[in-house]
Every structure is written in C-alpha cells, then in structure tokens.
Amino acid sequence: MKPRKFLAPAAAVAVLALTLTACGGGSTGGSGGGGDAASQNLDSRGPITFVTGKDNSGVWQPTIDRWNAAHPNEKVTLKEQTDNADQQHDDLVQHFQGQSADYDVVTVDVVWSAEFAAKGWLQPLKDSMKVDTSTLLPATVKAATYNNTLFAVPVSSDGGLLYYRKDLVPNPPKTWDEMMNMCSIAKQHNMSCYAGQLAKYEGLTVNAAEAINTFGGKIVDDQGKAAVNSPEAKTGLSKLVDAYKSGNIPKQATTYQEEQGRAAFEAGQLLFLRNWPYVYNLAKTDGNSKVKDTFGVAPLPGKDGPGASSLGGHSAAVSVYSKHKATAHDFAQWLLQDDQQKFFALKGSLAPVTNALYKDADITAKLPYMPTLLTSIENAVPRPVTPYYPAVTKAVQDNTYAALQGDKSVDQALSDMQAAIDAAGH
Ligand code: GLC
C-alpha cells in the first residue's frame, strides 16, 4: 500500500475494516454498517435525548416543545454541549466509545461524518431507517454520506459571510486586498479591521482552509493526498499571517471563536467580521448589539472576486447504541421538514438545507442576503473527508497558529502541515 492515508472513501473504508479486524477491535465492525448494534432496537419507540452544541440561537427548546406536544410517549430531552466544536466532538466520541445509550440523536458537524460512520457509531439511514433527501441542497447530503450510505439527516447548512459596517464602508470589498486597503477606515474610527475564527480549534481550520482555497490552493487533492505545500497555499496563508502581523487583524483575534468575534463586532470594535449566518439574527436583535442598523452582509472577499467559503453545517444522526431508534429516526427526519427548517431560518437565521427555502418569501423578506448565502454554500469547499479528520485538522490548526504567532515561517508551517497530514492515520 502506498504510504498515504487519504483514499477515495470506498478504499478508505476497506482499509479501516482491515485495520479494525487486524486489531481485533471495533465490536461494531468497520464497514460503516454498524455491525451488531446497528441491527438492534430498530422498531423501538420511547423517550429519547437529542444532543447538540450550545444553542446560541435559541431554536432548539421551542422546536423540541413542538415535537413533544405532538408525541407525548416519545418525548425528546435536549442536552446542550459547549459552544466549542472540538469539545462537542470529544464529548460525542467519549459517549460512543462507552457505547452509551444516553445519546439517541446527536448533532454531527459535517467534518465528523466520515470518522463517526467509519467507526460504526452512526445508524445507516437505509431500509426502515431511510430518509428522503431529494429536496435538499446536494452539498448537505454529500456531507452526511459516507461510503455511498447516508448516515445523518442534514439539519442546517453553513457558509461563511462577510459582516461589514455599511455606515463606514458603503461598498463592501470584493477582494481580500481591497479589504486590507479599507483598514485605514477602521483606524480612522479607532476600531480593529478584520477578524474571523483564529483561536486554535476547528474554526481555525475553517479560516485557514478558506484563505488557502481562495488563492487557488488545496489542503488535499482529489485523491485525498496532502497537497498543501504549494505556492497557491503559500499566497493564501500569507495573506492571513501578514494581516495579523500588520495589525489589520487585531492581536486578540487569535483567541476568537465564533462567539467572541460576534461580541466584538456587535460592540462596534470591528469593521469586518467573517462568520456564519447565525450571527445575522443576533447582531440584529441582541440587546447589546450596537450595530443593529449599521451592518451589512456580503460574500467573503476573494482573489479577484468572491472568496471560497469552507462548507459548514450540521446533521442529526441516530446513535447505533440508541434504545429507541424508530423515535430517533422520526425525530431526525422531522427536523428537515419545511416547518422546522423555516423556524430555524426565521428565528435563528440558520441556513436551510432545503433548496426551495432560499426563495421562500417569508425568509427572504426577513433575511435579504439569502441569495448571497446560497452562493456561498453552493461554491463552498468541503474540508478533507476522511476518517482520520482529527489528525488532519490538528495539522492545519497547529501549523496555522504557529505561523500566525511568528513561531514558524509560512513555508515551514506548510511543509510541516503537509508532513503531518501525510502521516495522519498511520
Ligand atoms: C460552524 C460550522 C461547522 C464548523 C464550526 C467551526 O459550526 O457549521 O461546520 O466546523 O463552525 O467552529
């Protein structure tokens, strides 16, 4: 076998199956089929627990209340995790490893699907567990599919947007360089210019990938092989690093996850913010927001035109260890129906997974940037799809962070990133 670990999904599963068999581990098998646990409790109904990251948008309890009112014998209990994507991931891994029946339906970030499916933790959504995905955005379905099997129900998509102060910048920048030139406006107003998610966690991978992809680079190639040590990736990563060094990105931005950046923007401290759609509703309605009437939304700035967003989003998966899988399945499927999807958009400005809702009159009246968001999602670049994603994202995070801090040159960071991605899974 070649000394690399990123293979086309089918080949990756075959390798993993062999690895698990050879190790005598993996009671559920590595075929992504879920083995024994996946064949149990399929028809069983009863109360279930739904697990999701911190509900910044306040959409989950009202949604679950509606479900519970209609299903008194199959009530759902909400369990909220923290708002940090890495901690959410680790919490799920711990529960799956313990074969816990406490988590019935779990929220899976698009970048965890391959890992969790390959480990046999997610119930394959086929046969009696089938879900109709025909009305959904293809990228959301693809992100929930592994080895040609659907393993989760897309619930919300995510695409990066540029939030900007339209009172200070009447025409938002179309390119990264234009945006950097506008940083003089921030200085005049005693504000910081730009921030995204640059703390060392999954958000940094999102932002680094966007910089790299926007300038024509790639993290892995079409075969899944590390391809990040390229002149294009160097240009992209250098844009971020240079902006940080020059102060166009403020020092504290390397502590920002989504929520800290939102707080700075709402406090009027930032001219430009890269963030996800959920920020729109909060920046408009939050009691603390000073920018309610003064911000606009634009595509991410790119090289010559719009930049490349990383594809984000979440799906609802049924744990193979759930004792009430018929209820879990029905609840997950119910989440993608128009009523729920519309509620998520209207109440939380979350990106629908249903194509038609981007043209829905109620939604576009409230969220005028829906066409921009749809374009962002349709052109978004998935982060690497691999069961070894934790090692890949660590390679991107560690080296990007070191380059930002000046501990490594961009060249060194990319060459170390390349080597660490190559070694992932070994
Ligand atoms: C958002 C995205 C998700 C991403 C995370 C990073 O929640 O939807 O895909 O991994 O942000 O912080």
Short mmCIF file of C-alpha atoms and ligand atoms in Angstrom, two decimals:
data_model
loop_
_atom_site.label_atom_id
_atom_site.label_comp_id
_atom_site.label_asym_id
_atom_site.label_seq_id
_atom_site.Cartn_x
_atom_site.Cartn_y
_atom_site.Cartn_z
CA MET A 1 0.00 0.00 0.00
CA LYS A 2 1.22 3.49 -0.76
CA PRO A 3 2.43 5.49 2.21
CA ARG A 4 -0.56 7.74 2.40
CA LYS A 5 -3.81 7.61 4.20
CA PHE A 6 -6.31 9.66 2.28
CA LEU A 7 -8.07 7.49 -0.13
CA ALA A 8 -11.28 7.63 -2.00
CA PRO A 9 -14.00 6.95 0.61
CA ALA A 10 -14.67 3.35 -0.52
CA ALA A 11 -10.99 2.47 -0.37
CA ALA A 12 -10.62 4.19 2.99
CA VAL A 13 -13.41 2.09 4.43
CA ALA A 14 -11.84 -1.09 3.13
CA VAL A 15 -8.53 -0.17 4.76
CA LEU A 16 -10.22 0.73 8.01
CA ALA A 17 -12.18 -2.52 8.04
CA LEU A 18 -8.94 -4.44 7.63
CA THR A 19 -7.25 -2.39 10.32
CA LEU A 20 -10.04 -2.95 12.78
CA THR A 21 -10.19 -6.67 12.05
CA ALA A 22 -6.44 -6.96 12.37
CA CYS A 23 -6.56 -5.20 15.72
CA GLY A 24 -9.43 -7.38 16.88
CA GLY A 25 -11.17 -4.19 17.90
CA GLY A 26 -14.30 -2.43 16.84
CA SER A 27 -17.19 -4.53 18.06
CA THR A 28 -19.37 -2.78 15.55
CA GLY A 29 -17.12 -3.56 12.61
CA GLY A 30 -15.51 -1.08 10.31
CA SER A 31 -17.70 -1.38 7.27
CA GLY A 32 -19.69 1.64 8.26
CA GLY A 33 -22.60 -0.74 8.65
CA GLY A 34 -22.58 -0.55 12.41
CA GLY A 35 -22.42 -4.34 12.96
CA ASP A 36 -24.47 -5.79 15.83
CA ALA A 37 -25.56 -2.57 17.44
CA ALA A 38 -26.85 -1.32 14.11
CA SER A 39 -29.30 -4.20 13.82
CA GLN A 40 -30.86 -3.65 17.23
CA ASN A 41 -33.79 -1.60 18.50
CA LEU A 42 -34.84 -0.50 15.04
CA ASP A 43 -38.57 -0.61 15.76
CA SER A 44 -38.40 0.54 19.32
CA ARG A 45 -40.13 3.75 20.44
CA GLY A 46 -39.92 5.80 23.60
CA PRO A 47 -38.31 8.88 25.13
CA ILE A 48 -35.02 9.98 23.58
CA THR A 49 -32.24 12.51 24.17
CA PHE A 50 -31.08 14.91 21.50
CA VAL A 51 -27.53 16.23 21.87
CA THR A 52 -26.31 19.41 20.24
CA GLY A 53 -23.77 22.19 20.67
CA LYS A 54 -24.74 25.21 22.73
CA ASP A 55 -27.88 26.69 21.28
CA ASN A 56 -26.70 30.25 20.65
CA SER A 57 -29.77 30.95 18.55
CA GLY A 58 -32.43 29.69 20.97
CA VAL A 59 -34.08 27.48 18.38
CA TRP A 60 -33.91 24.04 19.96
CA GLN A 61 -36.12 24.09 23.04
CA PRO A 62 -39.12 25.60 21.20
CA THR A 63 -38.65 23.05 18.40
CA ILE A 64 -38.49 20.18 20.85
CA ASP A 65 -41.52 21.53 22.73
CA ARG A 66 -43.50 21.35 19.49
CA TRP A 67 -42.38 17.76 18.90
CA ASN A 68 -43.15 16.78 22.49
CA ALA A 69 -46.66 18.24 22.38
CA ALA A 70 -47.42 16.01 19.40
CA HIS A 71 -45.58 12.91 20.72
CA PRO A 72 -46.34 12.56 24.43
CA ASN A 73 -44.97 9.00 24.56
CA GLU A 74 -41.83 9.75 22.59
CA LYS A 75 -40.62 12.91 24.25
CA VAL A 76 -37.26 14.40 23.40
CA THR A 77 -34.95 15.81 26.06
CA LEU A 78 -32.43 18.44 24.96
CA LYS A 79 -28.81 18.08 26.07
CA GLU A 80 -26.65 21.06 25.18
CA GLN A 81 -22.88 20.79 24.94
CA THR A 82 -20.45 23.73 24.98
CA ASP A 83 -20.16 26.13 22.05
CA ASN A 84 -16.70 24.84 21.08
CA ALA A 85 -16.74 22.48 18.08
CA ASP A 86 -13.75 20.43 19.33
CA GLN A 87 -15.29 19.88 22.75
CA GLN A 88 -18.57 18.82 21.14
CA HIS A 89 -16.66 16.29 19.06
CA ASP A 90 -14.77 14.87 22.03
CA ASP A 91 -17.94 14.57 24.12
CA LEU A 92 -19.60 12.51 21.38
CA VAL A 93 -16.51 10.32 20.93
CA GLN A 94 -16.46 9.55 24.65
CA HIS A 95 -20.12 8.56 24.65
CA PHE A 96 -19.75 6.40 21.54
CA GLN A 97 -16.65 4.71 22.88
CA GLY A 98 -18.57 3.88 26.03
CA GLN A 99 -21.39 2.52 23.83
CA SER A 100 -23.68 4.82 25.75
CA ALA A 101 -27.42 4.61 25.19
CA ASP A 102 -27.84 8.05 26.77
CA TYR A 103 -27.40 9.88 23.46
CA ASP A 104 -30.04 8.88 20.91
CA VAL A 105 -29.84 11.60 18.28
CA VAL A 106 -26.63 13.58 18.04
CA THR A 107 -25.65 16.63 16.07
CA VAL A 108 -22.79 15.82 13.73
CA ASP A 109 -20.65 18.58 12.23
CA VAL A 110 -20.05 17.97 8.51
CA VAL A 111 -16.40 17.20 9.22
CA TRP A 112 -17.15 14.36 11.65
CA SER A 113 -19.41 12.26 9.40
CA ALA A 114 -16.64 10.16 7.87
CA GLU A 115 -14.90 9.45 11.17
CA PHE A 116 -18.08 8.52 13.08
CA ALA A 117 -19.52 6.48 10.21
CA ALA A 118 -16.28 4.55 9.68
CA LYS A 119 -16.15 3.75 13.38
CA GLY A 120 -19.63 2.24 13.13
CA TRP A 121 -21.21 4.69 15.56
CA LEU A 122 -23.93 6.09 13.32
CA GLN A 123 -27.01 4.17 12.30
CA PRO A 124 -27.06 3.79 8.49
CA LEU A 125 -30.21 5.54 7.26
CA LYS A 126 -31.43 2.83 4.93
CA ASP A 127 -34.26 0.29 4.79
CA SER A 128 -36.66 1.05 7.67
CA MET A 129 -34.42 3.96 8.69
CA LYS A 130 -34.47 5.55 5.23
CA VAL A 131 -34.88 9.32 4.87
CA ASP A 132 -35.97 11.21 1.76
CA THR A 133 -33.32 13.81 0.92
CA SER A 134 -34.48 14.67 -2.60
CA THR A 135 -35.38 18.29 -1.84
CA LEU A 136 -32.10 19.11 -0.07
CA LEU A 137 -29.03 21.01 -1.22
CA PRO A 138 -26.72 18.34 -2.70
CA ALA A 139 -23.71 19.52 -0.66
CA THR A 140 -25.56 18.89 2.60
CA VAL A 141 -26.48 15.36 1.59
CA LYS A 142 -22.96 14.61 0.39
CA ALA A 143 -21.57 15.81 3.70
CA ALA A 144 -23.80 13.37 5.59
CA THR A 145 -22.97 10.45 3.28
CA TYR A 146 -20.08 8.06 3.63
CA ASN A 147 -19.27 5.04 1.50
CA ASN A 148 -22.46 5.76 -0.50
CA THR A 149 -24.65 5.43 2.59
CA LEU A 150 -26.50 8.26 4.29
CA PHE A 151 -25.53 8.36 7.97
CA ALA A 152 -27.20 11.54 9.16
CA VAL A 153 -30.07 13.86 8.33
CA PRO A 154 -28.89 17.32 7.23
CA VAL A 155 -30.36 19.90 9.63
CA SER A 156 -28.57 23.15 8.92
CA SER A 157 -26.02 24.17 6.37
CA ASP A 158 -23.38 26.85 6.88
CA GLY A 159 -21.44 29.13 4.60
CA GLY A 160 -19.06 31.92 5.53
CA LEU A 161 -20.28 35.51 5.15
CA LEU A 162 -18.57 38.87 5.47
CA TYR A 163 -20.30 41.08 8.01
CA TYR A 164 -19.32 44.71 7.47
CA ARG A 165 -20.23 48.16 8.71
CA LYS A 166 -22.26 49.66 5.91
CA ASP A 167 -22.29 53.06 7.66
CA LEU A 168 -18.50 53.23 7.26
CA VAL A 169 -17.99 51.16 4.10
CA PRO A 170 -20.80 51.84 1.64
CA ASN A 171 -19.50 49.25 -0.85
CA PRO A 172 -18.14 46.09 0.71
CA PRO A 173 -14.75 44.88 -0.56
CA LYS A 174 -14.86 42.23 -3.27
CA THR A 175 -11.29 41.07 -2.79
CA TRP A 176 -9.06 40.40 0.20
CA ASP A 177 -6.60 43.09 -0.93
CA GLU A 178 -9.41 45.65 -1.26
CA MET A 179 -10.50 44.79 2.25
CA MET A 180 -6.97 45.28 3.56
CA ASN A 181 -6.84 48.68 1.88
CA MET A 182 -10.04 49.64 3.70
CA CYS A 183 -8.38 49.00 7.05
CA SER A 184 -7.40 52.68 7.08
CA ILE A 185 -11.11 53.40 7.63
CA ALA A 186 -11.03 51.23 10.74
CA LYS A 187 -8.00 53.17 12.02
CA GLN A 188 -9.76 56.50 11.49
CA HIS A 189 -12.57 55.25 13.68
CA ASN A 190 -10.39 53.69 16.30
CA MET A 191 -11.60 50.23 15.51
CA SER A 192 -9.94 46.95 14.57
CA CYS A 193 -10.23 45.98 10.95
CA TYR A 194 -10.89 42.27 10.44
CA ALA A 195 -11.38 39.09 12.42
CA GLY A 196 -12.57 35.57 11.80
CA GLN A 197 -12.13 32.46 13.95
CA LEU A 198 -8.42 32.25 14.68
CA ALA A 199 -8.28 30.56 18.08
CA LYS A 200 -6.68 27.13 17.94
CA TYR A 201 -9.72 24.89 17.31
CA GLU A 202 -11.84 23.77 14.36
CA GLY A 203 -12.70 27.34 13.42
CA LEU A 204 -9.03 27.97 12.63
CA THR A 205 -9.08 25.10 10.16
CA VAL A 206 -12.16 26.66 8.57
CA ASN A 207 -10.45 30.05 8.24
CA ALA A 208 -7.08 28.69 7.10
CA ALA A 209 -8.78 26.49 4.50
CA GLU A 210 -10.70 29.50 3.21
CA ALA A 211 -7.51 31.52 2.82
CA ILE A 212 -5.77 28.62 1.08
CA ASN A 213 -8.69 27.68 -1.18
CA THR A 214 -9.44 31.29 -2.07
CA PHE A 215 -5.97 31.75 -3.52
CA GLY A 216 -6.13 28.53 -5.52
CA GLY A 217 -4.50 26.15 -3.03
CA LYS A 218 -5.81 22.88 -1.63
CA ILE A 219 -5.36 21.03 1.62
CA VAL A 220 -5.75 17.61 -0.01
CA ASP A 221 -6.10 16.74 -3.68
CA ASP A 222 -8.98 14.87 -5.31
CA GLN A 223 -7.48 11.55 -4.23
CA GLY A 224 -7.30 12.80 -0.66
CA LYS A 225 -3.50 13.11 -0.65
CA ALA A 226 -1.92 16.05 1.17
CA ALA A 227 -1.43 18.88 -1.33
CA VAL A 228 -0.97 21.90 0.88
CA ASN A 229 2.69 22.64 0.24
CA SER A 230 2.08 24.73 -2.88
CA PRO A 231 2.74 28.31 -4.00
CA GLU A 232 -1.02 28.98 -4.05
CA ALA A 233 -1.48 27.78 -0.48
CA LYS A 234 1.51 29.91 0.49
CA THR A 235 -0.10 33.01 -1.01
CA GLY A 236 -3.35 32.29 0.83
CA LEU A 237 -1.87 31.56 4.23
CA SER A 238 0.50 34.53 3.89
CA LYS A 239 -2.49 36.84 3.47
CA LEU A 240 -3.76 35.85 6.91
CA VAL A 241 -0.33 35.91 8.53
CA ASP A 242 0.59 39.29 7.02
CA ALA A 243 -2.71 40.80 8.13
CA TYR A 244 -2.09 39.56 11.65
CA LYS A 245 1.48 40.88 11.69
CA SER A 246 0.44 44.28 10.38
CA GLY A 247 -2.32 44.63 12.97
CA ASN A 248 -5.13 44.61 10.39
CA ILE A 249 -6.22 41.56 12.32
CA PRO A 250 -6.09 42.55 15.99
CA LYS A 251 -3.87 40.62 18.42
CA GLN A 252 -6.78 39.24 20.42
CA ALA A 253 -8.29 37.65 17.28
CA THR A 254 -6.20 34.52 17.89
CA THR A 255 -8.43 33.93 20.92
CA TYR A 256 -11.66 34.32 18.95
CA GLN A 257 -14.07 31.53 18.27
CA GLU A 258 -17.39 32.41 16.62
CA GLU A 259 -18.91 33.96 19.72
CA GLN A 260 -16.01 36.23 20.72
CA GLY A 261 -15.83 37.63 17.18
CA ARG A 262 -19.56 38.24 17.21
CA ALA A 263 -19.30 40.07 20.53
CA ALA A 264 -16.51 42.32 19.21
CA PHE A 265 -18.49 43.13 16.06
CA GLU A 266 -21.68 43.83 18.00
CA ALA A 267 -19.73 46.09 20.33
CA GLY A 268 -18.65 48.18 17.35
CA GLN A 269 -14.99 47.18 17.65
CA LEU A 270 -14.61 45.54 14.23
CA LEU A 271 -15.10 46.88 10.72
CA PHE A 272 -15.24 43.40 9.10
CA LEU A 273 -16.07 40.01 10.53
CA ARG A 274 -16.01 36.60 8.86
CA ASN A 275 -18.68 34.50 10.47
CA TRP A 276 -21.61 32.14 9.85
CA PRO A 277 -25.25 33.09 9.15
CA TYR A 278 -26.39 32.66 12.76
CA VAL A 279 -24.70 35.98 13.60
CA TYR A 280 -27.18 37.93 11.46
CA ASN A 281 -30.16 37.37 13.73
CA LEU A 282 -28.21 38.01 16.93
CA ALA A 283 -26.47 41.14 15.65
CA LYS A 284 -29.91 42.49 14.70
CA THR A 285 -31.76 41.54 17.88
CA ASP A 286 -29.28 41.26 20.74
CA GLY A 287 -29.87 43.86 23.43
CA ASN A 288 -26.13 44.55 23.49
CA SER A 289 -25.69 44.95 19.76
CA LYS A 290 -24.59 48.46 18.81
CA VAL A 291 -24.65 47.67 15.11
CA LYS A 292 -28.28 46.60 14.67
CA ASP A 293 -28.94 49.09 11.88
CA THR A 294 -25.45 49.64 10.62
CA PHE A 295 -24.20 46.30 9.38
CA GLY A 296 -24.47 44.59 6.04
CA VAL A 297 -23.68 41.13 4.71
CA ALA A 298 -21.52 40.38 1.67
CA PRO A 299 -19.78 37.40 0.11
CA LEU A 300 -16.37 36.58 1.56
CA PRO A 301 -13.74 38.65 -0.27
CA GLY A 302 -11.52 36.66 -2.60
CA LYS A 303 -8.63 36.89 -5.02
CA ASP A 304 -10.36 38.61 -7.95
CA GLY A 305 -13.97 38.19 -6.81
CA PRO A 306 -15.82 36.25 -4.11
CA GLY A 307 -13.68 34.03 -1.89
CA ALA A 308 -14.14 30.31 -1.26
CA SER A 309 -16.03 29.51 1.92
CA SER A 310 -15.40 26.31 3.81
CA LEU A 311 -18.56 24.24 3.83
CA GLY A 312 -20.00 24.10 7.32
CA GLY A 313 -23.16 22.68 8.74
CA HIS A 314 -24.68 20.02 10.93
CA SER A 315 -26.73 16.88 10.60
CA ALA A 316 -28.72 14.78 13.05
CA ALA A 317 -27.54 11.19 13.34
CA VAL A 318 -29.06 8.26 15.20
CA SER A 319 -26.58 6.57 17.52
CA VAL A 320 -26.24 2.83 16.93
CA TYR A 321 -26.49 2.48 20.71
CA SER A 322 -29.91 4.19 20.94
CA LYS A 323 -32.60 2.03 22.51
CA HIS A 324 -35.42 3.85 20.70
CA LYS A 325 -34.33 4.10 17.12
CA ALA A 326 -37.76 4.36 15.49
CA THR A 327 -38.42 7.51 17.52
CA ALA A 328 -34.89 8.78 16.93
CA HIS A 329 -35.30 8.31 13.20
CA ASP A 330 -38.67 10.06 13.08
CA PHE A 331 -37.40 12.99 15.10
CA ALA A 332 -34.30 13.41 12.91
CA GLN A 333 -36.44 13.22 9.77
CA TRP A 334 -38.93 15.71 11.18
CA LEU A 335 -36.13 18.27 11.58
CA LEU A 336 -35.68 18.61 7.85
CA GLN A 337 -39.36 19.28 7.13
CA ASP A 338 -40.20 22.79 5.95
CA ASP A 339 -41.91 23.88 9.19
CA GLN A 340 -38.79 23.23 11.25
CA GLN A 341 -36.39 24.50 8.58
CA LYS A 342 -38.38 27.72 8.26
CA PHE A 343 -38.43 28.19 12.00
CA PHE A 344 -34.63 27.75 12.20
CA ALA A 345 -34.22 30.40 9.48
CA LEU A 346 -36.76 32.91 10.79
CA LYS A 347 -35.86 32.58 14.45
CA GLY A 348 -32.12 31.90 14.27
CA SER A 349 -31.08 32.95 10.74
CA LEU A 350 -29.70 29.45 10.24
CA ALA A 351 -29.03 28.27 6.70
CA PRO A 352 -31.75 25.89 5.49
CA VAL A 353 -30.81 22.57 3.98
CA THR A 354 -33.80 22.69 1.64
CA ASN A 355 -33.09 24.31 -1.69
CA ALA A 356 -36.53 25.90 -2.19
CA LEU A 357 -36.47 27.75 1.12
CA TYR A 358 -33.76 30.10 -0.20
CA LYS A 359 -36.56 31.60 -2.30
CA ASP A 360 -39.28 31.44 0.35
CA ALA A 361 -40.98 34.85 0.57
CA ASP A 362 -41.14 34.98 4.39
CA ILE A 363 -37.50 34.04 4.72
CA THR A 364 -36.14 36.38 2.04
CA ALA A 365 -38.21 39.26 3.46
CA LYS A 366 -36.52 38.82 6.81
CA LEU A 367 -33.09 37.68 5.57
CA PRO A 368 -32.33 39.69 2.44
CA TYR A 369 -28.90 38.11 1.99
CA MET A 370 -30.30 34.64 1.22
CA PRO A 371 -29.05 34.67 -2.40
CA THR A 372 -25.54 35.55 -1.16
CA LEU A 373 -25.71 32.74 1.36
CA LEU A 374 -26.89 30.23 -1.22
CA THR A 375 -23.99 31.19 -3.49
CA SER A 376 -21.58 30.87 -0.57
CA ILE A 377 -22.86 27.37 0.20
CA GLU A 378 -23.06 26.21 -3.40
CA ASN A 379 -19.46 27.24 -4.01
CA ALA A 380 -18.18 26.18 -0.61
CA VAL A 381 -15.23 23.82 -0.42
CA PRO A 382 -15.59 20.82 1.90
CA ARG A 383 -12.80 20.28 4.38
CA PRO A 384 -10.97 16.96 3.83
CA VAL A 385 -13.32 13.98 4.01
CA THR A 386 -11.53 11.26 5.94
CA PRO A 387 -11.95 9.01 8.98
CA TYR A 388 -8.65 10.49 10.15
CA TYR A 389 -10.01 14.01 10.21
CA PRO A 390 -8.96 14.75 13.82
CA ALA A 391 -5.30 14.38 12.86
CA VAL A 392 -5.78 16.42 9.69
CA THR A 393 -7.47 19.32 11.43
CA LYS A 394 -4.80 19.27 14.14
CA ALA A 395 -2.12 19.55 11.46
CA VAL A 396 -3.87 22.58 9.97
CA GLN A 397 -4.62 24.23 13.32
CA ASP A 398 -1.21 23.76 14.92
CA ASN A 399 0.76 24.98 11.92
CA THR A 400 -1.52 27.88 11.05
CA TYR A 401 -1.43 29.02 14.63
CA ALA A 402 2.38 28.78 14.75
CA ALA A 403 2.62 30.83 11.54
CA LEU A 404 0.26 33.48 12.92
CA GLN A 405 2.29 33.73 16.11
CA GLY A 406 5.51 34.01 14.13
CA ASP A 407 6.84 30.76 15.61
CA LYS A 408 7.18 29.31 12.11
CA SER A 409 7.58 30.85 8.68
CA VAL A 410 4.67 30.24 6.31
CA ASP A 411 6.95 27.92 4.28
CA GLN A 412 7.83 25.89 7.34
CA ALA A 413 4.20 25.80 8.51
CA LEU A 414 3.00 24.47 5.15
CA SER A 415 5.74 21.89 4.87
CA ASP A 416 5.06 20.67 8.43
CA MET A 417 1.33 20.68 7.71
CA GLN A 418 1.91 18.59 4.60
CA ALA A 419 4.02 16.05 6.52
CA ALA A 420 1.53 15.81 9.39
CA ILE A 421 -1.42 15.31 7.02
CA ASP A 422 0.57 12.62 5.21
CA ALA A 423 1.28 10.90 8.49
CA ALA A 424 -2.31 11.11 9.77
CA GLY A 425 -3.85 7.71 10.29
CA HIS A 426 -0.53 5.87 10.43
C1 GLC B 1 -19.78 26.00 12.44
C2 GLC B 1 -19.86 25.12 11.19
C3 GLC B 1 -19.05 23.87 11.38
C4 GLC B 1 -17.64 24.22 11.78
C5 GLC B 1 -17.64 25.07 13.04
C6 GLC B 1 -16.23 25.52 13.40
O1 GLC B 1 -20.48 25.43 13.49
O2 GLC B 1 -21.18 24.82 10.87
O3 GLC B 1 -19.06 23.09 10.21
O4 GLC B 1 -16.86 23.07 11.94
O5 GLC B 1 -18.44 26.20 12.84
O6 GLC B 1 -16.20 26.25 14.56
#
